[in-house]
Short mmCIF file of N, CA, C and O in Angstrom, two decimals:
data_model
loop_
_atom_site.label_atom_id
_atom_site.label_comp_id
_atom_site.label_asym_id
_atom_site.label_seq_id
_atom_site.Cartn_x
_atom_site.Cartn_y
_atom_site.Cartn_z
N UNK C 1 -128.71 110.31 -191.01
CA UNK C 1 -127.40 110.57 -191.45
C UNK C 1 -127.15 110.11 -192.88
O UNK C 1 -126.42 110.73 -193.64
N UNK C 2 -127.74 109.06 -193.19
CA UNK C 2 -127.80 108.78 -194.63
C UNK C 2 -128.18 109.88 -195.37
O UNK C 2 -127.23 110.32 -196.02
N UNK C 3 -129.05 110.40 -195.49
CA UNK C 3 -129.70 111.43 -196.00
C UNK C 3 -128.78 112.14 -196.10
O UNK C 3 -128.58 112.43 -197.28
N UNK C 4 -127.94 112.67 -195.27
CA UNK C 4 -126.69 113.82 -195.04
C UNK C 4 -126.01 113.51 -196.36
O UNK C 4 -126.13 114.15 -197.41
N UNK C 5 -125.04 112.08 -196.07
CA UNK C 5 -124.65 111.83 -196.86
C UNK C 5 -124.16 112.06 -198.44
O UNK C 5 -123.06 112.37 -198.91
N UNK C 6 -125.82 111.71 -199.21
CA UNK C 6 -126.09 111.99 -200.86
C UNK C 6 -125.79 113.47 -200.54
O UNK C 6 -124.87 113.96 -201.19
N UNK C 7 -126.34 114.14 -199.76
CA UNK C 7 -126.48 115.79 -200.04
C UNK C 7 -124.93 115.91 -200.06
O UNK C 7 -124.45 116.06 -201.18
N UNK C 8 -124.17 115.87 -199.14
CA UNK C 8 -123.04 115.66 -199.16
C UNK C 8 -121.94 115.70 -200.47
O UNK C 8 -120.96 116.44 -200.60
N UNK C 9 -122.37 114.81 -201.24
CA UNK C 9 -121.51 114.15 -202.22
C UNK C 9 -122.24 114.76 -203.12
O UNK C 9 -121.35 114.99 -203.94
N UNK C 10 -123.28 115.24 -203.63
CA UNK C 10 -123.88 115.91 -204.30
C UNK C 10 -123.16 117.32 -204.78
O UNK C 10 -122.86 117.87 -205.83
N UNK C 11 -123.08 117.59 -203.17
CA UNK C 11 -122.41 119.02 -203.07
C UNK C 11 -120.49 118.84 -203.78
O UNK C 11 -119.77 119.46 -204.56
N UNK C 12 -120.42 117.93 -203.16
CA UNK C 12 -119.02 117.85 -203.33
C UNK C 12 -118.79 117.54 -204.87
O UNK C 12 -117.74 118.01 -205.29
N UNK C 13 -119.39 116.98 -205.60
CA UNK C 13 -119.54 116.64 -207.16
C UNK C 13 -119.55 118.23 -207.71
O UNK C 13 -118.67 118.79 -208.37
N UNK C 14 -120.40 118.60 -207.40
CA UNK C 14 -121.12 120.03 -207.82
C UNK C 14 -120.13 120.26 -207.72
O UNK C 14 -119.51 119.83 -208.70
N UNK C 15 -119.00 121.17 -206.45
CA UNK C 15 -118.25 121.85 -206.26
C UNK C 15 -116.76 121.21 -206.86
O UNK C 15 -115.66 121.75 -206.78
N UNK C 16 -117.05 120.00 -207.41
CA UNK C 16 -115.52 119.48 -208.42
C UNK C 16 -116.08 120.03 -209.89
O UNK C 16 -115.21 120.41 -210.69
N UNK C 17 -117.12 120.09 -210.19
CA UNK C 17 -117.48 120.24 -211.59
C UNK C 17 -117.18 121.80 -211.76
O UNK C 17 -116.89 122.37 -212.81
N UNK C 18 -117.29 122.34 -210.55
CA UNK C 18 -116.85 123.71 -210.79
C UNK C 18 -115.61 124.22 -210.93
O UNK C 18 -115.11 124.98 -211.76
N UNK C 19 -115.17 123.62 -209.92
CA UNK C 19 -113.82 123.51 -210.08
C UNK C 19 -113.13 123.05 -211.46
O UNK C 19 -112.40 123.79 -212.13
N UNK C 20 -113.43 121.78 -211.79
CA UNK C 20 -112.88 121.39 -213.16
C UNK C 20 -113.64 122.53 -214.67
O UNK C 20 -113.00 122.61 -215.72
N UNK C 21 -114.41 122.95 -214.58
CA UNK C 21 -114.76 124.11 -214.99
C UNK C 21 -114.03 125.14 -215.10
O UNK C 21 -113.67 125.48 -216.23
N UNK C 22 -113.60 125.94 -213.88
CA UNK C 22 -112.92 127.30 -213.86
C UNK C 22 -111.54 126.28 -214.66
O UNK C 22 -110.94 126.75 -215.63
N UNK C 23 -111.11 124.65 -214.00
CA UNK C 23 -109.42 124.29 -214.54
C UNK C 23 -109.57 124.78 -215.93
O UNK C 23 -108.79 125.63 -216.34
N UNK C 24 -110.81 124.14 -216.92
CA UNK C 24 -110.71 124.46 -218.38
C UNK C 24 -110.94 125.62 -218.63
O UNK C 24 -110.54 125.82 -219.78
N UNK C 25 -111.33 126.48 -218.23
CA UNK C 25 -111.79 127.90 -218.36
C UNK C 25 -110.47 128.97 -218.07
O UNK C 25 -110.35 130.13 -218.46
N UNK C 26 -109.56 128.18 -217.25
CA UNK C 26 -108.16 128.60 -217.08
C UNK C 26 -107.53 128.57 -218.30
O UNK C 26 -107.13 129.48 -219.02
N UNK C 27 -107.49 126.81 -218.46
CA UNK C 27 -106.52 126.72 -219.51
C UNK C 27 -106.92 127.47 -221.21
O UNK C 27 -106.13 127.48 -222.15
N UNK C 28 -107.93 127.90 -221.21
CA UNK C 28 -108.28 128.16 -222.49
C UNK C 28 -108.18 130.02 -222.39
O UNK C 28 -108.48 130.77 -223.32
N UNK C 29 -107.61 130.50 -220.87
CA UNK C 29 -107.69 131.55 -220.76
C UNK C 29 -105.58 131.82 -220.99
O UNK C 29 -104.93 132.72 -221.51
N UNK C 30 -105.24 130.70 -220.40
CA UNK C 30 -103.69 130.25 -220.73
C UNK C 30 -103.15 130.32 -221.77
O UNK C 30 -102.13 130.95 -222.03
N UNK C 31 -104.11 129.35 -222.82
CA UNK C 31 -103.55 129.53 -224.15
C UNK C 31 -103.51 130.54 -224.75
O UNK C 31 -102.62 130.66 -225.59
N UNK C 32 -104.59 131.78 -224.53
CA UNK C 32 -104.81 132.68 -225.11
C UNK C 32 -104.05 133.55 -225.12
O UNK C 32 -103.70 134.11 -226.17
N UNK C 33 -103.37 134.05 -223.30
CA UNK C 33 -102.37 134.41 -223.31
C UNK C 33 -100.81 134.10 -223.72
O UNK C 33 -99.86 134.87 -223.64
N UNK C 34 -100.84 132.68 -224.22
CA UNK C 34 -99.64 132.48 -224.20
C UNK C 34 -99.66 133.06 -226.28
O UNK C 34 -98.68 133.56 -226.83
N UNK C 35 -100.79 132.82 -226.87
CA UNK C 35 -100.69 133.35 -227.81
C UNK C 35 -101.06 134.84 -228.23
O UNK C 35 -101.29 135.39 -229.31
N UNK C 36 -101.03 135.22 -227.02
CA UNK C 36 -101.15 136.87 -226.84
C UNK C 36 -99.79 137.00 -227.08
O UNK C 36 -99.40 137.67 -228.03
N UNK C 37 -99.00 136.41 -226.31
CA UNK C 37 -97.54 136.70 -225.76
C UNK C 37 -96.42 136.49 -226.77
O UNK C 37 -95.30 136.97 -226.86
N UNK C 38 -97.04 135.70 -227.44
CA UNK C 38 -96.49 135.02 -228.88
C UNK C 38 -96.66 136.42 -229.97
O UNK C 38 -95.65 136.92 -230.45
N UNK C 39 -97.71 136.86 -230.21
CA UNK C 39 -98.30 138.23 -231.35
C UNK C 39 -97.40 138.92 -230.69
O UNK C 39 -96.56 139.34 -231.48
N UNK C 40 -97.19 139.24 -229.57
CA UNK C 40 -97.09 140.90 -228.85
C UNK C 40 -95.76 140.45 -228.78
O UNK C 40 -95.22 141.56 -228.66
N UNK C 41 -94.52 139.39 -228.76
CA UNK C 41 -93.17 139.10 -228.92
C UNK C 41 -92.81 139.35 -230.46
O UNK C 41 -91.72 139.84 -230.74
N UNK C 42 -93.84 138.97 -231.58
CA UNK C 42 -93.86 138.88 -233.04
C UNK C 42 -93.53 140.83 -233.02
O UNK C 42 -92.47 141.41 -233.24
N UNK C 43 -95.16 141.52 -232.61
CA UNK C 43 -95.18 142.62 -232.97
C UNK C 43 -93.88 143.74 -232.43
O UNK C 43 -93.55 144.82 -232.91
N UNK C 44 -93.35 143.02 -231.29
CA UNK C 44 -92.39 143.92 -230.82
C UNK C 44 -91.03 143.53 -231.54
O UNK C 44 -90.26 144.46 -231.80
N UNK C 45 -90.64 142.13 -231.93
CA UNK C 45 -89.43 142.07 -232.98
C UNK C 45 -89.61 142.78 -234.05
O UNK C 45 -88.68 143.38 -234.59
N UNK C 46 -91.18 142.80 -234.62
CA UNK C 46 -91.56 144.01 -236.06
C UNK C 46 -90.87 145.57 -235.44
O UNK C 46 -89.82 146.01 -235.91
N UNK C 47 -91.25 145.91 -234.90
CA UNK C 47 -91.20 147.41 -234.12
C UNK C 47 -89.24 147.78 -234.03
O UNK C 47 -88.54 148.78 -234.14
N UNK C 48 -89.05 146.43 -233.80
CA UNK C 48 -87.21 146.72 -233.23
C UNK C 48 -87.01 147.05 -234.61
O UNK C 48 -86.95 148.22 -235.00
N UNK C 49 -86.91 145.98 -235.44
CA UNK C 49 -86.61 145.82 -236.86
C UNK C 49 -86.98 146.99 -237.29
O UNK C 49 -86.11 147.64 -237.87
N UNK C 50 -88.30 147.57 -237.16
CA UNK C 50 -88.26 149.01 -237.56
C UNK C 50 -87.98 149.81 -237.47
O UNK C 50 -88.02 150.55 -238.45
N UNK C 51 -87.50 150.31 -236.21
CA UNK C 51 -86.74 151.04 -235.52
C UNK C 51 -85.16 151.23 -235.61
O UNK C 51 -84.58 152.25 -235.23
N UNK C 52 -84.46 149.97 -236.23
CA UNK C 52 -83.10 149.69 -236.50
C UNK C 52 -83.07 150.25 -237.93
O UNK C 52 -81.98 150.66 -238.33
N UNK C 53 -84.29 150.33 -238.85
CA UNK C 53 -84.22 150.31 -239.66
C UNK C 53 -84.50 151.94 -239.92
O UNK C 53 -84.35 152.35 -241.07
N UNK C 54 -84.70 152.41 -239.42
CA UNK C 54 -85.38 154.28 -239.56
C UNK C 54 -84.01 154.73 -238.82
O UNK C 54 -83.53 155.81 -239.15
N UNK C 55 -83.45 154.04 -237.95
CA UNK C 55 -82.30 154.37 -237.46
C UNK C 55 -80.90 154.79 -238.55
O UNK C 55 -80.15 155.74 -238.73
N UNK C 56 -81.16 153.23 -239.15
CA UNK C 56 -80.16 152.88 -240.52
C UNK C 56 -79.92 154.20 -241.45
O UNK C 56 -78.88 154.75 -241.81
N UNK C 57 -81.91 154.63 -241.80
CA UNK C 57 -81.79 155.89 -242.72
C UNK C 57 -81.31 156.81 -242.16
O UNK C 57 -80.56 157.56 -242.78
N UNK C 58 -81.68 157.05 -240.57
CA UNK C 58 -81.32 158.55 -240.06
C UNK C 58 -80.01 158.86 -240.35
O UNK C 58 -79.73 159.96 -240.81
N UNK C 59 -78.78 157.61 -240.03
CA UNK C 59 -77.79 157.73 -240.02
C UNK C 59 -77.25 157.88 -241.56
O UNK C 59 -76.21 158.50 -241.80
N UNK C 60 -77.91 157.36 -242.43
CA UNK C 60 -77.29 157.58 -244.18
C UNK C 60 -77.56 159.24 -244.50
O UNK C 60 -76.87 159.99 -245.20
N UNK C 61 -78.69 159.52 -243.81
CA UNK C 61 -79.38 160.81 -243.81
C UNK C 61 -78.17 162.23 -243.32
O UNK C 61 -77.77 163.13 -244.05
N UNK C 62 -77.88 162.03 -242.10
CA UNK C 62 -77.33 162.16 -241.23
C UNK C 62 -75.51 162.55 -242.01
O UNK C 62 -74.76 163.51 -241.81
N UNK C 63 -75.35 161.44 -242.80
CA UNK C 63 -74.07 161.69 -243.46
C UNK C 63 -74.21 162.16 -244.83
O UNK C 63 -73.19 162.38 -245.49
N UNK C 64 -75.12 162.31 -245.24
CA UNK C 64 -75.31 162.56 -246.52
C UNK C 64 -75.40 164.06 -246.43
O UNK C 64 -74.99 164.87 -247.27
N UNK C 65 -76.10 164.35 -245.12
CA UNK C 65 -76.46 165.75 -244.55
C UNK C 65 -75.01 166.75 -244.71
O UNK C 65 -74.86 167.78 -245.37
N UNK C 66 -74.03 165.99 -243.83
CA UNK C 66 -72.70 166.10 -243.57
C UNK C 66 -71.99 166.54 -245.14
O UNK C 66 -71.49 167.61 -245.48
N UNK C 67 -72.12 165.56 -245.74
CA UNK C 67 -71.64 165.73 -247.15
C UNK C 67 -71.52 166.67 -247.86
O UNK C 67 -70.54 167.28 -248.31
N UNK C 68 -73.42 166.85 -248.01
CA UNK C 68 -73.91 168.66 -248.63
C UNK C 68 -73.28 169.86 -247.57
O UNK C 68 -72.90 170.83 -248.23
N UNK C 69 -73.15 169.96 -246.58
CA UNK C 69 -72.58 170.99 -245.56
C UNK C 69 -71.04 170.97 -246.13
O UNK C 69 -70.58 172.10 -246.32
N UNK C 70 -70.37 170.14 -246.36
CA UNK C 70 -69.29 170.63 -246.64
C UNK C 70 -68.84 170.98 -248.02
O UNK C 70 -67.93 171.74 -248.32
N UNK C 71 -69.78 170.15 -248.98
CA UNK C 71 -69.97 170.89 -250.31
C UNK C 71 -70.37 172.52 -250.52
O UNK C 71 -69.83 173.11 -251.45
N UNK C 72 -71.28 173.19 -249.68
CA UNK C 72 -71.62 174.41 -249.28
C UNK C 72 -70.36 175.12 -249.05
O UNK C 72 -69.93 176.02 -249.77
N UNK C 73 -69.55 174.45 -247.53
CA UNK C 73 -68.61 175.25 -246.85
C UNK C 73 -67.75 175.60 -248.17
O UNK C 73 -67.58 176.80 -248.36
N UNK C 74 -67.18 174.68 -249.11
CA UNK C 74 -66.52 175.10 -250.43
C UNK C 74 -66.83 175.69 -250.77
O UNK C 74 -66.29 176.78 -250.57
N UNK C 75 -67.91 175.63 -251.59
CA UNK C 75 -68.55 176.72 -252.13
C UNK C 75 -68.43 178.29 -252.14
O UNK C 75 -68.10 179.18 -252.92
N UNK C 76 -68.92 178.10 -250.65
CA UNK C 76 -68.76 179.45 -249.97
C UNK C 76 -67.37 180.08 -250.30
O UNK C 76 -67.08 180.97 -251.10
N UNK C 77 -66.54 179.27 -249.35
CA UNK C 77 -65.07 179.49 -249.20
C UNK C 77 -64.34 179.77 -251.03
O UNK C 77 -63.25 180.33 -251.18
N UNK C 78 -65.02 179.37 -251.96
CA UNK C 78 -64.82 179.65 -253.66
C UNK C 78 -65.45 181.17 -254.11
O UNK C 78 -65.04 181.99 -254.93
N UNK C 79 -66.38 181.17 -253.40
CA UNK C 79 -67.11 182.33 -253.35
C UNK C 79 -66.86 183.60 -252.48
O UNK C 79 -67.49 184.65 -252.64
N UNK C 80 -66.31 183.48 -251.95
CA UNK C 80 -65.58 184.82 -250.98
C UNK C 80 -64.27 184.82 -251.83
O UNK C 80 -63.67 185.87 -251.60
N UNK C 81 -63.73 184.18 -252.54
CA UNK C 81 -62.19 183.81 -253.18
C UNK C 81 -62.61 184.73 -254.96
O UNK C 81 -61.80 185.39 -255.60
N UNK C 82 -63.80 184.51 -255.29
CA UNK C 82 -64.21 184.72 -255.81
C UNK C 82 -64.70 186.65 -256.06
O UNK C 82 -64.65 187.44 -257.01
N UNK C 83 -65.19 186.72 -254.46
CA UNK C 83 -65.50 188.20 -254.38
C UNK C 83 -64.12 188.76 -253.67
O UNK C 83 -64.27 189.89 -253.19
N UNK C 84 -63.26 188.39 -253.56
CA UNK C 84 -62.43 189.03 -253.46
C UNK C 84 -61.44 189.47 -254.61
O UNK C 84 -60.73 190.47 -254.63
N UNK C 85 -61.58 188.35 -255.67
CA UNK C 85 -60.74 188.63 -256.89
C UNK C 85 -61.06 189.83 -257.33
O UNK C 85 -60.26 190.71 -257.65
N UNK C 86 -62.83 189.95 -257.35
CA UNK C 86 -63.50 190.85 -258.12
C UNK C 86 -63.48 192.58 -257.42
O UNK C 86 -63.55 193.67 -258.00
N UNK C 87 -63.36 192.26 -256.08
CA UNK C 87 -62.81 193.64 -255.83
C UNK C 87 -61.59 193.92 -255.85
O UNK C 87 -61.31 195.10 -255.64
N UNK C 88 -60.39 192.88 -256.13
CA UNK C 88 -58.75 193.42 -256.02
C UNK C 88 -59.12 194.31 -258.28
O UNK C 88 -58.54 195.25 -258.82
N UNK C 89 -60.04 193.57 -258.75
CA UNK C 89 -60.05 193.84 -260.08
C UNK C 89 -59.94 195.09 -260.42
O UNK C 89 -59.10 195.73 -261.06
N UNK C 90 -61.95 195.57 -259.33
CA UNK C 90 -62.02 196.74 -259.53
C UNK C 90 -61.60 198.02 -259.32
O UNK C 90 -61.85 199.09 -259.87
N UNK C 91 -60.58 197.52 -257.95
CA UNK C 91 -59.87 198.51 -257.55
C UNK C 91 -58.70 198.66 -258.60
O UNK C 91 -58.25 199.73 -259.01
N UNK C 92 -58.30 197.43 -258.96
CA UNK C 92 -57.11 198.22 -260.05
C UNK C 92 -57.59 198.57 -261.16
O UNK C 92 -56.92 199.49 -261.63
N UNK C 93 -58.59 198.19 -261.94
CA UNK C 93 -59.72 199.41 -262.98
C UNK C 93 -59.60 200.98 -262.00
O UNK C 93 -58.90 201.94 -262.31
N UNK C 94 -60.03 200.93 -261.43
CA UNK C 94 -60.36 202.10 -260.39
C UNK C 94 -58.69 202.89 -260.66
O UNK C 94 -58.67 203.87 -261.40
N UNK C 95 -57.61 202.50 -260.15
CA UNK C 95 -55.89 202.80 -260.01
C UNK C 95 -55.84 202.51 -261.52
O UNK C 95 -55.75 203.64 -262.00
N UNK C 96 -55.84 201.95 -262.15
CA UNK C 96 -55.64 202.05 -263.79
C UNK C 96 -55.94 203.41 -264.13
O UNK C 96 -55.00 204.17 -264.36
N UNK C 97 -57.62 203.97 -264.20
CA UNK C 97 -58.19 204.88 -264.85
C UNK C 97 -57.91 206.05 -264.24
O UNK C 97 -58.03 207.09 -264.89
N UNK C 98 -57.57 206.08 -263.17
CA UNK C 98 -57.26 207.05 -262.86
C UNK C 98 -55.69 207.45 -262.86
O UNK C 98 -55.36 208.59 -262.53
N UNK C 99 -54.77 206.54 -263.21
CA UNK C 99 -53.50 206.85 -263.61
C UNK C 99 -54.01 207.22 -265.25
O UNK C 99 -53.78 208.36 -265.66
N UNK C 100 -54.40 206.65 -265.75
CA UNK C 100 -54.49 206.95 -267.43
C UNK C 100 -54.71 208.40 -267.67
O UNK C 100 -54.17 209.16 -268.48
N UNK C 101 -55.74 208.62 -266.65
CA UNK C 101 -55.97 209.78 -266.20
C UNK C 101 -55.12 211.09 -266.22
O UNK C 101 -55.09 212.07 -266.97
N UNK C 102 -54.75 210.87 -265.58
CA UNK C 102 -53.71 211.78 -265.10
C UNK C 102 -52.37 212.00 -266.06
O UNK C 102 -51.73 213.05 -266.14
N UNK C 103 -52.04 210.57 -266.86
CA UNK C 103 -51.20 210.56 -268.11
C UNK C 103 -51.43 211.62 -268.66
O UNK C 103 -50.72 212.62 -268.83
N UNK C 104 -53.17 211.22 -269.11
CA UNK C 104 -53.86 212.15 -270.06
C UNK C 104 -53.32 213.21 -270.35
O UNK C 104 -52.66 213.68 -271.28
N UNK C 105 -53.83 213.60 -269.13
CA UNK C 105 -53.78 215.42 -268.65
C UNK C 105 -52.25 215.80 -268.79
O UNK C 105 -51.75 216.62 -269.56
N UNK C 106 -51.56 214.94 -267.76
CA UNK C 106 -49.97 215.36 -268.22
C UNK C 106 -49.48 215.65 -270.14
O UNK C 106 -49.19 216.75 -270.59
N UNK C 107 -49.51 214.38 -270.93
CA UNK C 107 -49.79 214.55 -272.42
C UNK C 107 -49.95 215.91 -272.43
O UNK C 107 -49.05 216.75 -272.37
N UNK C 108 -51.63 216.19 -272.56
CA UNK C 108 -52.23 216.75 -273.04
C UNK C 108 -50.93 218.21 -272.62
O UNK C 108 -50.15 218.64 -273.47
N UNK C 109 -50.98 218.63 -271.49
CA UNK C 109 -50.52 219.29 -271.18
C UNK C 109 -48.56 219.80 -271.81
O UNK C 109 -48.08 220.93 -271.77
N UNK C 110 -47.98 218.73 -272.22
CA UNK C 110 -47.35 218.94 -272.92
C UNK C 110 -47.13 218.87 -274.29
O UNK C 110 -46.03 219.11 -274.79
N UNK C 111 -48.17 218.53 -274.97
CA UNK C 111 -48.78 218.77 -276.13
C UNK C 111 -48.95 220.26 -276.59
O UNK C 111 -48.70 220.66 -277.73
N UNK C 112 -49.39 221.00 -275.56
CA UNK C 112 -50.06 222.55 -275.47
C UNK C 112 -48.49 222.99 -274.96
O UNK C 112 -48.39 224.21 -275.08
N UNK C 113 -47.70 222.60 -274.62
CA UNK C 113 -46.64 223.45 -274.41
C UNK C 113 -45.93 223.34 -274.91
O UNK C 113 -44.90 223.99 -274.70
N UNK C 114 -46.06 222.26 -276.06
CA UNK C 114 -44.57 221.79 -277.45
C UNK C 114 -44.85 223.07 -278.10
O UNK C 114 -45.80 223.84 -278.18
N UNK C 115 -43.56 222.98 -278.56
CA UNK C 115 -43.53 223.91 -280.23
C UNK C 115 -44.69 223.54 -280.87
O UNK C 115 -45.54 224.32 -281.30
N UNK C 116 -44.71 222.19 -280.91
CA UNK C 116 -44.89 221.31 -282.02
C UNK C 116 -46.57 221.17 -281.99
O UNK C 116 -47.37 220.68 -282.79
N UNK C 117 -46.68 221.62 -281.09
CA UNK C 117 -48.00 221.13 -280.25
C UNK C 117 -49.60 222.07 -281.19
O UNK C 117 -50.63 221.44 -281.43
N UNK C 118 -49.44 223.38 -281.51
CA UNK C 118 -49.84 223.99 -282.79
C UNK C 118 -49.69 223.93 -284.38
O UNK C 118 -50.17 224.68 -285.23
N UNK C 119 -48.90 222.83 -284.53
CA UNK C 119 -48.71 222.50 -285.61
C UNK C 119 -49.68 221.13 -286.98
O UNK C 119 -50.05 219.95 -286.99
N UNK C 120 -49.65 222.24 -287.79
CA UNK C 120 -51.03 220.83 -287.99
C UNK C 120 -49.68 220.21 -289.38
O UNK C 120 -48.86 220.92 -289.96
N UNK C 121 -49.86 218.98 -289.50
CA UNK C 121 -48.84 217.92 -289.99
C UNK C 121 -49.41 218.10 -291.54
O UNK C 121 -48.92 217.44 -292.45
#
């Protein structure tokens, strides 16, 4: 039974050294994660921050967008104001020339039926 014993405690040494083994093999697997956890908390406050920040532009973007659209809508709205002047124009060129027109001819026409109208001055 002696004999038993050493084997015994042998074993049981062995199987603490292992044990205290995997403990440090833990803790160095602990730290690692905890400075995993630390980078990957760092990299994800980077990511928000970036994200708040592309947000920031979308939204300056976004109104600036707004801005030019309604600079356009003027535009436009100057520009139909615009083509409309130009056809009330041409239509009264159009009603002008063709009243002048017609003056003309009237004139003319009583020109040719004056006395006066064969008479050279």
């Amino acid at each position: 039974m002696t004999q038993d014993r050493p084997d015994r405690l042998d074993r049981i040494e062995a199987t603490l050294d292992r044990v205290a083994e995997q403990l440090d093999n833990q803790v160095v697997v602990n730290a690692e994660l905890r400075q995993s956890t630390a980078q990957l908390g760092q990299s994800v406050t980077e990511l928000t921050n970036t994200v708040n920040g592309l947000t920031n532009r979308v939204s300056d973007l976004t109104g600036a967008v707004d801005g030019l659209l309604q600079i356009v809508e003027i535009h436009q709205q100057n520009f139909e104001q615009l083509a409309a002047r130009e056809r009330r124009r041409e239509e009264f060129e159009r009603t002008t020339s063709a009243a002048i027109d017609r003056i003309s001819t009237v004139l003319d026409y009583l020109v040719r039926r004056s006395p006066y109208g064969n008479e050279q001055p």
